[in-house]
Amino acid sequence: MNGGTSVSWAAAKAKSDRVNGYPSFSTRNEGFFQRSKRKLSASLPRFNNFAPNKDWRETEKLGRGRWAPRDNSKLGRLKTFLGNLIRKFRLLFILALLVTVITSAISMSPLRFWYRRSHSFGGGSKFVIILGANQGGGVMEWKGPREWAIERDSVKNKRKYATTWGYDLEIVDMSTKKRYAHEWRESWEKVDTIRNAMRKYPKAEWFWWLDLNTFIMEPKYSLQSHIFNRLGIYTYRDINHFNPLKMTHPLTDPFLDPLSLSPTGDNITSSIDLLLSQDCGGFNLGSFFVRRSTFTDRLLDIWWDPVLYEQKHMQWEHKEQDALEYLYEHQPWIRTRTAFLPQRMINSYPPGACGEKGDDPNVHYQERDRDFFVNMAGCEWGRDCWAEIYQYRELSNRLNRSRWERFKDSVRERWEGLRKAAKEDEQKDGDGDKDGEGKEKKKDDGK
């Protein structure tokens, strides 16, 4: 019933047949879709090409319209799953690939060197390491196997560190040269050597002097991160903080300006031009820094002046070190540009230097704190320089192992421990058997 009028099923079907029987409207050229349907259908994905049922008239079959892998094995399904995963997260995969490529490129030694050396990025070109070697053998031009071994290990250590961080390394021959016609000044040459290095590297800012009997224990510490990015935190200007020489500071002469009368100078980090540490005997020049500046040029000229040397060289046991201490004590302008670091930051000592026990936490190397640098100062006098540098070289190699090396070493140590324990057990069993045989023999003898 529809609006009170009955419509039979046969009449409705006849009416539908008449509507469906009308001819469809089409253009002369069959339309754009009719012309291009073959090309469009060819570019579309094909579904279920290998389904067992090829009867497309079965619209209700589950295989209809579903994509199935050509190879229905486990490997085929795995390939299909991985393909779908890659297509779904292709952007993440591309980003991960780019990060991997960039990281690998940066980690390559040449690229990493130039990146760290660049003035704008790493800043390594601002630093020059000056190593005082003794390639000619000293005054007598003679060295034994141990001296050659010390020089080889020390040079290798500094060269590797400089290459890692993009620094320049200047290895100078500290064999005695007759700078003036009437004198020999072997240890004083470091002053003149620093001036020559400043001329050779005109774009460098800081120059790090190192004696030969030294070793960089933590090559993963750059000078920037370890020292120069934190100068304001670790340096001190007031020598009263640690004053083994008992110098009067600050000076109180009435003719001095306020800057010279201040115990901390201007207290501005950028005004530091001389950076060193002190040990139990005073200034230590086995490892110290100077910055290129007018102040440094003036200081080096006075420090190297032969007039000063001629007047005091017979009284100064430590030569250039005593000379610098004398200038610091009597020249107020030097104090305003000088700063000190805690000794263990650039000059940790081994046992035997400044104390036989080596238990001073302010002076001696501390493995648990991973001290940056060790200076075997005075090892020529009653100690074994080669034994000390060998010990710290092996310790540095052990502390700076990679994760893979640590894993291999742990496996080897466990294996050796198990073998040792098994050997001890066998030995105990053998000793027990011998004891048992001995007791039985005694019983037999008693009978």
mmCIF file of C-alpha atoms in Angstrom, residues 248-253 256 260-262 328-333 335:
data_model
loop_
_atom_site.group_PDB
_atom_site.id
_atom_site.type_symbol
_atom_site.label_atom_id
_atom_site.label_comp_id
_atom_site.label_asym_id
_atom_site.label_seq_id
_atom_site.Cartn_x
_atom_site.Cartn_y
_atom_site.Cartn_z
ATOM 1 C CA THR A 248 103.686 38.837 49.777
ATOM 2 C CA HIS A 249 100.474 39.434 47.905
ATOM 3 C CA PRO A 250 99.138 41.868 47.035
ATOM 4 C CA LEU A 251 101.881 44.459 47.004
ATOM 5 C CA THR A 252 101.286 47.553 49.103
ATOM 6 C CA ASP A 253 103.639 50.120 47.597
ATOM 7 C CA LEU A 256 101.112 51.337 42.457
ATOM 8 C CA SER A 260 98.322 46.236 40.871
ATOM 9 C CA LEU A 261 97.098 46.667 44.441
ATOM 10 C CA SER A 262 94.164 44.322 43.898
ATOM 11 C CA TYR A 328 106.364 37.560 39.383
ATOM 12 C CA GLU A 329 107.472 38.576 42.851
ATOM 13 C CA HIS A 330 109.141 41.858 41.870
ATOM 14 C CA GLN A 331 107.152 43.016 38.834
ATOM 15 C CA PRO A 332 103.535 43.990 39.714
ATOM 16 C CA TRP A 333 102.419 44.180 36.077
ATOM 17 C CA ARG A 335 100.687 39.550 38.512
#
